[in-house]
mmCIF file of C-alpha atoms in Angstrom:
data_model
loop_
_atom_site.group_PDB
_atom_site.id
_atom_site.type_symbol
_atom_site.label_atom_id
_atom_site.label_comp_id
_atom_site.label_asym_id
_atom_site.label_seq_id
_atom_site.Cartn_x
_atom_site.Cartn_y
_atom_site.Cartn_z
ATOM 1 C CA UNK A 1 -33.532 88.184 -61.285
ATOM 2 C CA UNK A 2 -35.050 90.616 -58.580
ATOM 3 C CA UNK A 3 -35.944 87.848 -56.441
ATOM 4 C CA UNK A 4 -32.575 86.031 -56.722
ATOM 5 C CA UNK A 5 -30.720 89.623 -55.847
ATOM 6 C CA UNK A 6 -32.910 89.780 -52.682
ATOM 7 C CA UNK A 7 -32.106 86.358 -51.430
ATOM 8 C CA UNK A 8 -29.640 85.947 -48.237
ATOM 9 C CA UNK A 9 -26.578 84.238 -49.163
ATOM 10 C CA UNK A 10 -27.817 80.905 -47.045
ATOM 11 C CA UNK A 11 -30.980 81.033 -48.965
ATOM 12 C CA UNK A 12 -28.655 81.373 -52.243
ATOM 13 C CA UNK A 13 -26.925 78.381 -51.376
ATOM 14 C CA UNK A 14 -30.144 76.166 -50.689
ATOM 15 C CA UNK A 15 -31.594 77.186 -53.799
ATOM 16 C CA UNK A 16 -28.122 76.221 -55.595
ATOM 17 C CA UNK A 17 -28.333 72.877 -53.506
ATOM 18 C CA UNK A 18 -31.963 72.132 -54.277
ATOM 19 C CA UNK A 19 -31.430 72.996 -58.240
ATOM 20 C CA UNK A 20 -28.371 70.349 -58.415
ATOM 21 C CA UNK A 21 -30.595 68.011 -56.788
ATOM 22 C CA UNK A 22 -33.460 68.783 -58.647
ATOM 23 C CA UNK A 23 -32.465 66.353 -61.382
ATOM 24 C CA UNK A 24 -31.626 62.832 -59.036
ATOM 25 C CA UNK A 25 -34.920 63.512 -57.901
ATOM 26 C CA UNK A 26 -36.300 63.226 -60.524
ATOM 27 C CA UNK A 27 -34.711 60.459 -61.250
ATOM 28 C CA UNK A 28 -34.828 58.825 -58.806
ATOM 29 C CA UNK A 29 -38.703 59.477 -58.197
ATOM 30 C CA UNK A 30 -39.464 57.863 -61.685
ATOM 31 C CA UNK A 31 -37.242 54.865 -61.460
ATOM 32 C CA UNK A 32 -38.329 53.941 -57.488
ATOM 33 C CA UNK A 33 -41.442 56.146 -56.143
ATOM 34 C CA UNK A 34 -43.001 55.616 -59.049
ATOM 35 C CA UNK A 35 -43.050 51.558 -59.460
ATOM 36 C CA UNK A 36 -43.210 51.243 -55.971
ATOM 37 C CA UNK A 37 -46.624 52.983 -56.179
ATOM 38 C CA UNK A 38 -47.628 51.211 -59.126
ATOM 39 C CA UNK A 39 -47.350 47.879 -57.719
ATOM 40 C CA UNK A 40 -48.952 48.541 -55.088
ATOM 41 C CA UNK A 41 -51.835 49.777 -56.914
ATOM 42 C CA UNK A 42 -51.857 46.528 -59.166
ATOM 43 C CA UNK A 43 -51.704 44.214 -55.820
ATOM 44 C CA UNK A 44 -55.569 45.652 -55.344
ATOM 45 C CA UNK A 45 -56.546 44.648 -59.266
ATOM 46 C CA UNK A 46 -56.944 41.688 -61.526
ATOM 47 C CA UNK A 47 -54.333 42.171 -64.606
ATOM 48 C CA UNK A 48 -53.182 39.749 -67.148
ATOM 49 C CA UNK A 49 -51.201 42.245 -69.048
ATOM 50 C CA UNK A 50 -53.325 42.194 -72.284
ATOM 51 C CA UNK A 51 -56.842 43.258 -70.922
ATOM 52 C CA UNK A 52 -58.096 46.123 -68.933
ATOM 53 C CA UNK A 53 -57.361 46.346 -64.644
ATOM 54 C CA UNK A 54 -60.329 45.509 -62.870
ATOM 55 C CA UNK A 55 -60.284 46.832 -59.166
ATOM 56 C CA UNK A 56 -60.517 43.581 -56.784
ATOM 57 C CA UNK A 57 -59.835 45.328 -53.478
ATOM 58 C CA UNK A 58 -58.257 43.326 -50.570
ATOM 59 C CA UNK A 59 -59.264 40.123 -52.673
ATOM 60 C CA UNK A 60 -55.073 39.006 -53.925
ATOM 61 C CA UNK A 61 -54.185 39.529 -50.387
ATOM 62 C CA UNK A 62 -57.103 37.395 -49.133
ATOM 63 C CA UNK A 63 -56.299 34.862 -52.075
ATOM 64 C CA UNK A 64 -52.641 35.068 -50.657
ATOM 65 C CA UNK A 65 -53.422 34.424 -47.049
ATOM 66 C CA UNK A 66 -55.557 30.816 -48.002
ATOM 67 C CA UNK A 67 -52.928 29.845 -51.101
ATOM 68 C CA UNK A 68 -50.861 27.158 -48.848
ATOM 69 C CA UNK A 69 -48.024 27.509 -51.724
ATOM 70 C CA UNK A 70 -47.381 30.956 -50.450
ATOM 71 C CA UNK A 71 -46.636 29.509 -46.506
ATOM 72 C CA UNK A 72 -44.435 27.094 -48.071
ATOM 73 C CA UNK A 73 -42.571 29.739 -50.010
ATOM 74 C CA UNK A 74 -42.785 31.922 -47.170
ATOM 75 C CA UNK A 75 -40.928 29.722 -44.758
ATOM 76 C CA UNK A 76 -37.914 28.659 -47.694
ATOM 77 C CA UNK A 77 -37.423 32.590 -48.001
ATOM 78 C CA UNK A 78 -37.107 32.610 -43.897
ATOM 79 C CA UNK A 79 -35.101 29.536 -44.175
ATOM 80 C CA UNK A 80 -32.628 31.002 -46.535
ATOM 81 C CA UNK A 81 -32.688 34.360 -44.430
ATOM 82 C CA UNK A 82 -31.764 32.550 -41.058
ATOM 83 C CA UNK A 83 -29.431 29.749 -42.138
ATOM 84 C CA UNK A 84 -27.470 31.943 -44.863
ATOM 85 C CA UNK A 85 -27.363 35.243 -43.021
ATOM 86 C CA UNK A 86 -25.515 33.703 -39.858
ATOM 87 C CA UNK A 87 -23.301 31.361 -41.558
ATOM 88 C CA UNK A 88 -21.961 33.498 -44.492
ATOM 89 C CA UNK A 89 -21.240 36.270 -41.375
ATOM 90 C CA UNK A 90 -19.393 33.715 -39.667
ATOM 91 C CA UNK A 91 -17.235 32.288 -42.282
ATOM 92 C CA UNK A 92 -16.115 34.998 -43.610
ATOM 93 C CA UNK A 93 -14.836 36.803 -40.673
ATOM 94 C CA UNK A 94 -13.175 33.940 -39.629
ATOM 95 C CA UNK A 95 -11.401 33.981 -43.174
ATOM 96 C CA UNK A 96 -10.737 37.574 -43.055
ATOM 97 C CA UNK A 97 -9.622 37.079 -39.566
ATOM 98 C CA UNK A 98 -6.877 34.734 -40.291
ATOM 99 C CA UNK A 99 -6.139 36.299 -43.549
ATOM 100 C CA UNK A 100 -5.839 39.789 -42.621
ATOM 101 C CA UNK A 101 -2.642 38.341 -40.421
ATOM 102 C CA UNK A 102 -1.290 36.835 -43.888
ATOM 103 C CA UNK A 103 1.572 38.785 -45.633
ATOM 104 C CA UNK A 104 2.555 36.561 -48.407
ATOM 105 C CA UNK A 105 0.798 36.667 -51.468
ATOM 106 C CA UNK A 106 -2.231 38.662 -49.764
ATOM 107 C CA UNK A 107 -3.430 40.309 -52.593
ATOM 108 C CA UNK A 108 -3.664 36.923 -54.345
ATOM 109 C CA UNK A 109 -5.388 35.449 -51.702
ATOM 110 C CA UNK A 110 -7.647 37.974 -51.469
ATOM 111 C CA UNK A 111 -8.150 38.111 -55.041
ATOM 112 C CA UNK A 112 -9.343 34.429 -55.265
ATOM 113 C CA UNK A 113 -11.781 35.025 -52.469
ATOM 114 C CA UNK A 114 -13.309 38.105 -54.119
ATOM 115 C CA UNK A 115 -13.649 35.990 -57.611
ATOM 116 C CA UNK A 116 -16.940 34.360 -56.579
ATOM 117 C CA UNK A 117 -18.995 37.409 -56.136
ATOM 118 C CA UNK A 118 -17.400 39.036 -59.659
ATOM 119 C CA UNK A 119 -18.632 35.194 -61.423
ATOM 120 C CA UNK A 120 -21.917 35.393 -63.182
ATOM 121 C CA UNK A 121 -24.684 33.822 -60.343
ATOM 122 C CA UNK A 122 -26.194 32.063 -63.492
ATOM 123 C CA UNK A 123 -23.046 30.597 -64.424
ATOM 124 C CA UNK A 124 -21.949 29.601 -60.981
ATOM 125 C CA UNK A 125 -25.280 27.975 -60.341
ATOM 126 C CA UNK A 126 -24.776 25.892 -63.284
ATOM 127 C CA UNK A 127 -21.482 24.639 -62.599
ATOM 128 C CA UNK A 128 -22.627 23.565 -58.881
ATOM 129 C CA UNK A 129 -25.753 21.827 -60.576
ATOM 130 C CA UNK A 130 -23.243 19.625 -62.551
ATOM 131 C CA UNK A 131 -21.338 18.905 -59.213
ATOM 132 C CA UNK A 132 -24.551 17.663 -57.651
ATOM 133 C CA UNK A 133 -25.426 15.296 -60.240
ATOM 134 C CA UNK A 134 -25.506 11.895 -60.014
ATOM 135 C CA UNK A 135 -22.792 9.140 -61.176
ATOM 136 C CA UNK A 136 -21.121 9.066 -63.204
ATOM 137 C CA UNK A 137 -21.560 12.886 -64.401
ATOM 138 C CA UNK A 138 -22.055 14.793 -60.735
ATOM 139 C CA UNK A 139 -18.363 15.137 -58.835
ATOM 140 C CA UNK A 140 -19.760 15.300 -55.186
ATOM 141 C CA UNK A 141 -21.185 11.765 -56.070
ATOM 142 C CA UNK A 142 -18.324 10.876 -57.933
ATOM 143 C CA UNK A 143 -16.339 11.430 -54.622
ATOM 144 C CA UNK A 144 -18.366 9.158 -52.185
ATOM 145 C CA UNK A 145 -18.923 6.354 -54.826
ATOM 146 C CA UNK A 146 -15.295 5.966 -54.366
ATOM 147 C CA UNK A 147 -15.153 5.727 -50.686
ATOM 148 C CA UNK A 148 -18.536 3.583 -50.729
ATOM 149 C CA UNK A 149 -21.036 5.997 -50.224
ATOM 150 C CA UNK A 150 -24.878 5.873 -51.735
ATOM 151 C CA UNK A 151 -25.079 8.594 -54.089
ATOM 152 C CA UNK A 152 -27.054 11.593 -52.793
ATOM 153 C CA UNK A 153 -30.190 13.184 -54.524
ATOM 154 C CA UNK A 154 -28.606 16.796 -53.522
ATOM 155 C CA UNK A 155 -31.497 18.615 -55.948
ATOM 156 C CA UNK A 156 -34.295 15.885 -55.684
ATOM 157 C CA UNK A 157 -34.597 15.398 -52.442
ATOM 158 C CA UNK A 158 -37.095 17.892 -49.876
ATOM 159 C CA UNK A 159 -34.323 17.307 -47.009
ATOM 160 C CA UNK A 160 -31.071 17.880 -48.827
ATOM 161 C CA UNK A 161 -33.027 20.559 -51.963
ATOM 162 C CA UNK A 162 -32.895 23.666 -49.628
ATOM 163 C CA UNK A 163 -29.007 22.971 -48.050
ATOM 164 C CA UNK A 164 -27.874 22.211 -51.742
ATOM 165 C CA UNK A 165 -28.691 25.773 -53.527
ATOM 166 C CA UNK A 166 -28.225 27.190 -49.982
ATOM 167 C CA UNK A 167 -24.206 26.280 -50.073
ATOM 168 C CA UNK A 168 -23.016 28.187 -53.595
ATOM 169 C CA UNK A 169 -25.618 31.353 -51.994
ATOM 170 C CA UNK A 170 -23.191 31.561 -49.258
ATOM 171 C CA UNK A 171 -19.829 31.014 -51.337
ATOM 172 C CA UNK A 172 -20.516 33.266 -53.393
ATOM 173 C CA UNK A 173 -21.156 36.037 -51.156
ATOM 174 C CA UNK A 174 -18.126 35.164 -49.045
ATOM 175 C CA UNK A 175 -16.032 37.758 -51.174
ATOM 176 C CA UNK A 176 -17.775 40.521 -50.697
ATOM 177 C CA UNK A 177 -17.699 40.056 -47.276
ATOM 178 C CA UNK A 178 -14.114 39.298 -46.558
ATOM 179 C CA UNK A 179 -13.008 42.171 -48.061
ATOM 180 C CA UNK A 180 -15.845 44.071 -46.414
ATOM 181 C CA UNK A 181 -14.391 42.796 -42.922
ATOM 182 C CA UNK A 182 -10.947 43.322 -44.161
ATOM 183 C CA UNK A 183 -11.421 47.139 -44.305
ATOM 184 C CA UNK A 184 -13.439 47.278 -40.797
ATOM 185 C CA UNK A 185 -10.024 45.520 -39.432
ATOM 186 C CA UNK A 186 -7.635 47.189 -41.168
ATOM 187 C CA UNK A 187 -9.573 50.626 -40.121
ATOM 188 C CA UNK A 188 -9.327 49.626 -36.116
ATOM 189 C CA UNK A 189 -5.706 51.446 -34.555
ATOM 190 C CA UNK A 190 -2.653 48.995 -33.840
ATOM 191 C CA UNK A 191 -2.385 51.277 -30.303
ATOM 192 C CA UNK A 192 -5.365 48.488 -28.554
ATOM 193 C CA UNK A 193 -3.896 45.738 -29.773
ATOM 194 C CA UNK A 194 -0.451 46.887 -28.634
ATOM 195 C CA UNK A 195 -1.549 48.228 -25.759
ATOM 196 C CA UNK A 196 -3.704 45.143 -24.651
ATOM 197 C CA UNK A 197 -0.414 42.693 -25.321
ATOM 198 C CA UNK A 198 1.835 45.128 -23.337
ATOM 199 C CA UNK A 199 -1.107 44.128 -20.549
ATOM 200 C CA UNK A 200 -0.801 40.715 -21.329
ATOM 201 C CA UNK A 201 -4.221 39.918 -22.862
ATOM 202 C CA UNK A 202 -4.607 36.938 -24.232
ATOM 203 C CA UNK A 203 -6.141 36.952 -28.275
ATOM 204 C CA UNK A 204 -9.641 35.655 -26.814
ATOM 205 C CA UNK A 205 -10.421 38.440 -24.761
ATOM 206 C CA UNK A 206 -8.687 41.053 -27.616
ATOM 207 C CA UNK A 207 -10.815 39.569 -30.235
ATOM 208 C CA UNK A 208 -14.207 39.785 -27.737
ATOM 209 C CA UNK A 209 -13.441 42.887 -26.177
ATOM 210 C CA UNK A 210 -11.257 45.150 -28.874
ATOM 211 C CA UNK A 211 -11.881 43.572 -32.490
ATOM 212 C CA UNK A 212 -15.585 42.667 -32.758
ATOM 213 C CA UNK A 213 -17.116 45.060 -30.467
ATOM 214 C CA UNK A 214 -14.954 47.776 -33.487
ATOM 215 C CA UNK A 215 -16.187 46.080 -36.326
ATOM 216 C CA UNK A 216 -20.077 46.823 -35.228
ATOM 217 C CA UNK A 217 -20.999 49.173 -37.675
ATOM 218 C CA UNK A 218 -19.116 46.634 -40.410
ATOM 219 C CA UNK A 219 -21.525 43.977 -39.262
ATOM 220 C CA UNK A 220 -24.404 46.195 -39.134
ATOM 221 C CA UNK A 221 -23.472 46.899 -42.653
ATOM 222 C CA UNK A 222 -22.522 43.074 -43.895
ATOM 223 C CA UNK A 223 -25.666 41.723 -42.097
ATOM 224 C CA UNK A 224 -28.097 43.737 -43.507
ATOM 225 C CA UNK A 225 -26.777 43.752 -47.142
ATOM 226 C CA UNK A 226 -26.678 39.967 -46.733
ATOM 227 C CA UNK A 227 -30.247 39.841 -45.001
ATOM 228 C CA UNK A 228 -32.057 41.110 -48.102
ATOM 229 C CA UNK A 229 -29.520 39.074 -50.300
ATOM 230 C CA UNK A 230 -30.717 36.293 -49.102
ATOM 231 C CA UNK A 231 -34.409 37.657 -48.959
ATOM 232 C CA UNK A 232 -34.029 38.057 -52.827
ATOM 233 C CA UNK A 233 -32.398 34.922 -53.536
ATOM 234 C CA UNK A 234 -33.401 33.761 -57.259
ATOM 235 C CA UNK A 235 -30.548 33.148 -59.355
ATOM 236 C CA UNK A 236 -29.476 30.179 -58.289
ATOM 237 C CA UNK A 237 -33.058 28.469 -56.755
ATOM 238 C CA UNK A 238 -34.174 29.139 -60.766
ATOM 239 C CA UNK A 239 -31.018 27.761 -62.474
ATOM 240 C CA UNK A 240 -30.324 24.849 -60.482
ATOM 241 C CA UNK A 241 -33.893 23.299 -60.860
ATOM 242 C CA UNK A 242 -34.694 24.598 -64.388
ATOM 243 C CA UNK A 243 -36.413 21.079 -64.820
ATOM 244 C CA UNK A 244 -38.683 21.334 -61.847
ATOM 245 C CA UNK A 245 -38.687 25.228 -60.797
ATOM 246 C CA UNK A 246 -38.981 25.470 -56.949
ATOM 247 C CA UNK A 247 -37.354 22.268 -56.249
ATOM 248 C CA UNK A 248 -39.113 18.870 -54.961
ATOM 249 C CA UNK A 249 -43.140 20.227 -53.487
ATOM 250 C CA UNK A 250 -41.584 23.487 -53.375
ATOM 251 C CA UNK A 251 -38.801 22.761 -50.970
ATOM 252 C CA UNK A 252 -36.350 25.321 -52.330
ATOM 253 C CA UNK A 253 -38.950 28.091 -54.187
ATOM 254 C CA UNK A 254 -38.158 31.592 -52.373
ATOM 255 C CA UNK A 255 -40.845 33.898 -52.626
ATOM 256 C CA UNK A 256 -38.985 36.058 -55.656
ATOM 257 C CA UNK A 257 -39.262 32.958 -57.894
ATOM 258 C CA UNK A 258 -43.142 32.446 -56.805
ATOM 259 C CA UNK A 259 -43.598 36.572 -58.112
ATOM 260 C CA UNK A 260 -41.585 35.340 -61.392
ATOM 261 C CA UNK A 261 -43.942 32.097 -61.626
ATOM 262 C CA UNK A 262 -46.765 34.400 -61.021
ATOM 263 C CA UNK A 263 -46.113 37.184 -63.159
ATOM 264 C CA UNK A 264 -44.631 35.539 -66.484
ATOM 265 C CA UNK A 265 -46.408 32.012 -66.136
ATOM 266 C CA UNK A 266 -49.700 32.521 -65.045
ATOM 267 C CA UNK A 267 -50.311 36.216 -66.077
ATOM 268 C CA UNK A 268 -51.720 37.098 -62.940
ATOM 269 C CA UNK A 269 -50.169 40.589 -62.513
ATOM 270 C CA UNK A 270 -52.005 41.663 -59.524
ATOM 271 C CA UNK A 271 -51.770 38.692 -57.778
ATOM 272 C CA UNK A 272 -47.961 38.559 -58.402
ATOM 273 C CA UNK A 273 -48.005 42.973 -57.341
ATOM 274 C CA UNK A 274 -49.452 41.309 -53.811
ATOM 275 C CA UNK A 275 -46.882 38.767 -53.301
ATOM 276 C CA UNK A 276 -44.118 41.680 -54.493
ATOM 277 C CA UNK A 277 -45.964 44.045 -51.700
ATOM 278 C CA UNK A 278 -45.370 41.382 -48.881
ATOM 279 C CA UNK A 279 -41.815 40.855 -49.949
ATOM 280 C CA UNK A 280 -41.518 44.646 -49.441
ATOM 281 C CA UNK A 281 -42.667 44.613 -46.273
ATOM 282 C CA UNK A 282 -41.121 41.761 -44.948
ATOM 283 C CA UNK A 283 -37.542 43.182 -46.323
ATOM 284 C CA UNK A 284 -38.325 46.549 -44.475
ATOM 285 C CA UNK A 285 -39.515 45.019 -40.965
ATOM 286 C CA UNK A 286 -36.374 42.438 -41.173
ATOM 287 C CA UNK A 287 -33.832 45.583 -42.003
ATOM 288 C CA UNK A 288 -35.260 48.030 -39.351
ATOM 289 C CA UNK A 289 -35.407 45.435 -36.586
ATOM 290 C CA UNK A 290 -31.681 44.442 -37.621
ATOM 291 C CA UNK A 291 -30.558 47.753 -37.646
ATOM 292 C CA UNK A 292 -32.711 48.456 -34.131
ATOM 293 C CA UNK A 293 -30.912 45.366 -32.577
ATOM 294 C CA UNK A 294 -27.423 45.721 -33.698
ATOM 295 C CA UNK A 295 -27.088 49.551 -33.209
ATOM 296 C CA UNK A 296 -28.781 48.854 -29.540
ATOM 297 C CA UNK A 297 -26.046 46.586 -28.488
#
């Protein structure tokens, strides 16, 4: 108790802060720091789970640098990074655009936009695989059998695999990012856009010069969460081709299904802590270079 009489009152306070905080850290340490390290450890040993770790050194990563599986994989995961990242952005500010400037039934509307991202992924991804299937069951096919069209192979096809689990990704992301735009427009003051009318502006120039360059730090935020959304994808790619897991040759196997097919199928537990370790990496690099580029403009 001596030493706690003959602290300053800003040392007091630190030691307060550091004992409240003593217990999330140590928290979180276990549940992140701790894994984190772990896998890494496993990526440089041969595990099947049952027998004893045998240190392999660099040889997973080497393995991982021949496997051609892994490049294939690689470029889906880039695929779903720069085709869903840009497109989900766009859509829904365009949609919270227009709705922000509705006043009847808003909350509805924006209630059945948010609905998607509160619907189980697993569920969703099964009710999309029943619209891609084929006639008579599938209703996308249903639809151009009746004006003529050849039915589509939406899932069994390397051209159309990747587009056809990429499209329910994006819709059901769009709520969270409406509403996440909503806020960022709501939260910009009615004085510019009164001001810039008085002027005569026309809504081009006040949406490039007033409304996005406001709503940076909202797509800082909605770009990044969506980035390593789409980094992660693995709901849907593993519940819309249950029967052939990664789509035609791979076409639509992200590189979180490959650590699943890895880990739980072949038992090869350091091979699968490598693949995990690149996924890491690549998630970090593609979030700091976002954050460099869109905070820098």
């Amino acid at each position: 108790m001596s030493f706690y009489r003959n602290l300053t009152i800003r040392q007091k306070q630190i030691l307060w802060a550091w004992a409240f905080l003593a217990l999330p850290v140590l928290f979180y340490t276990v549940i992140r720091f701790y894994p984190t390290g772990n896998a890494i450890l496993i990526s440089f040993q041969d595990w099947n789970l049952l027998g004893a770790r045998t240190w392999v050194g660099w040889e997973n990563y080497i393995k991982l640098w021949h496997d051609e599986v892994f490049w294939v994989v690689f470029r889906n995961t880039f695929a779903y990074l720069l085709l869903g990242t840009p497109i989900s952005l766009l859509i829904s500010f365009v949609i919270a655009y227009h709705l922000d400037k509705v006043r009847f039934a808003h909350g509805f509307l924006r209630m059945l936009y948010f609905l998607p991202f509160m619907t189980s992924a697993v569920a969703m991804a099964w009710v999309w695989r029943w619209f891609y299937q084929g006639v008579p069951i599938g209703l996308f096919n249903n639809v151009l059998a009746g004006f003529g069209i050849a039915q589509i192979e939406f899932l069994g096809s390397t051209e159309t695999a990747l587009p056809s689990v990429l499209a329910p990704a994006i819709w059901a992301g769009l709520g969270f990012q409406v509403i996440i735009f909503m806020a960022g427009l709501r939260a910009i003051p009615t004085s510019y856009y009164e001001a810039a009318r008085i002027d005569g502006v026309g809504w081009f120039t006040i949406l490039t010069q007033i409304t996005i360059p406001l709503l940076r730090s909202t797509i800082v935020f909605i770009v990044v969460f969506s980035s390593i959304g789409f980094l992660r994808i693995f709901d849907h790619v593993f519940n819309m081709t249950t029967n052939n897991p990664g789509g035609p040759l791979n076409s639509t196997k992200p590189l979180v299904l490959m650590i699943y097919d890895t880990a739980f199928n072949s038992f090869d537990m350091g091979y699968a802590a490598a693949q995990t370790v690149v996924l890491f990496l690549i998630l970090l690099v593609v979030s700091l270079i976002q954050l460099r580029l869109l905070r820098s403009t």
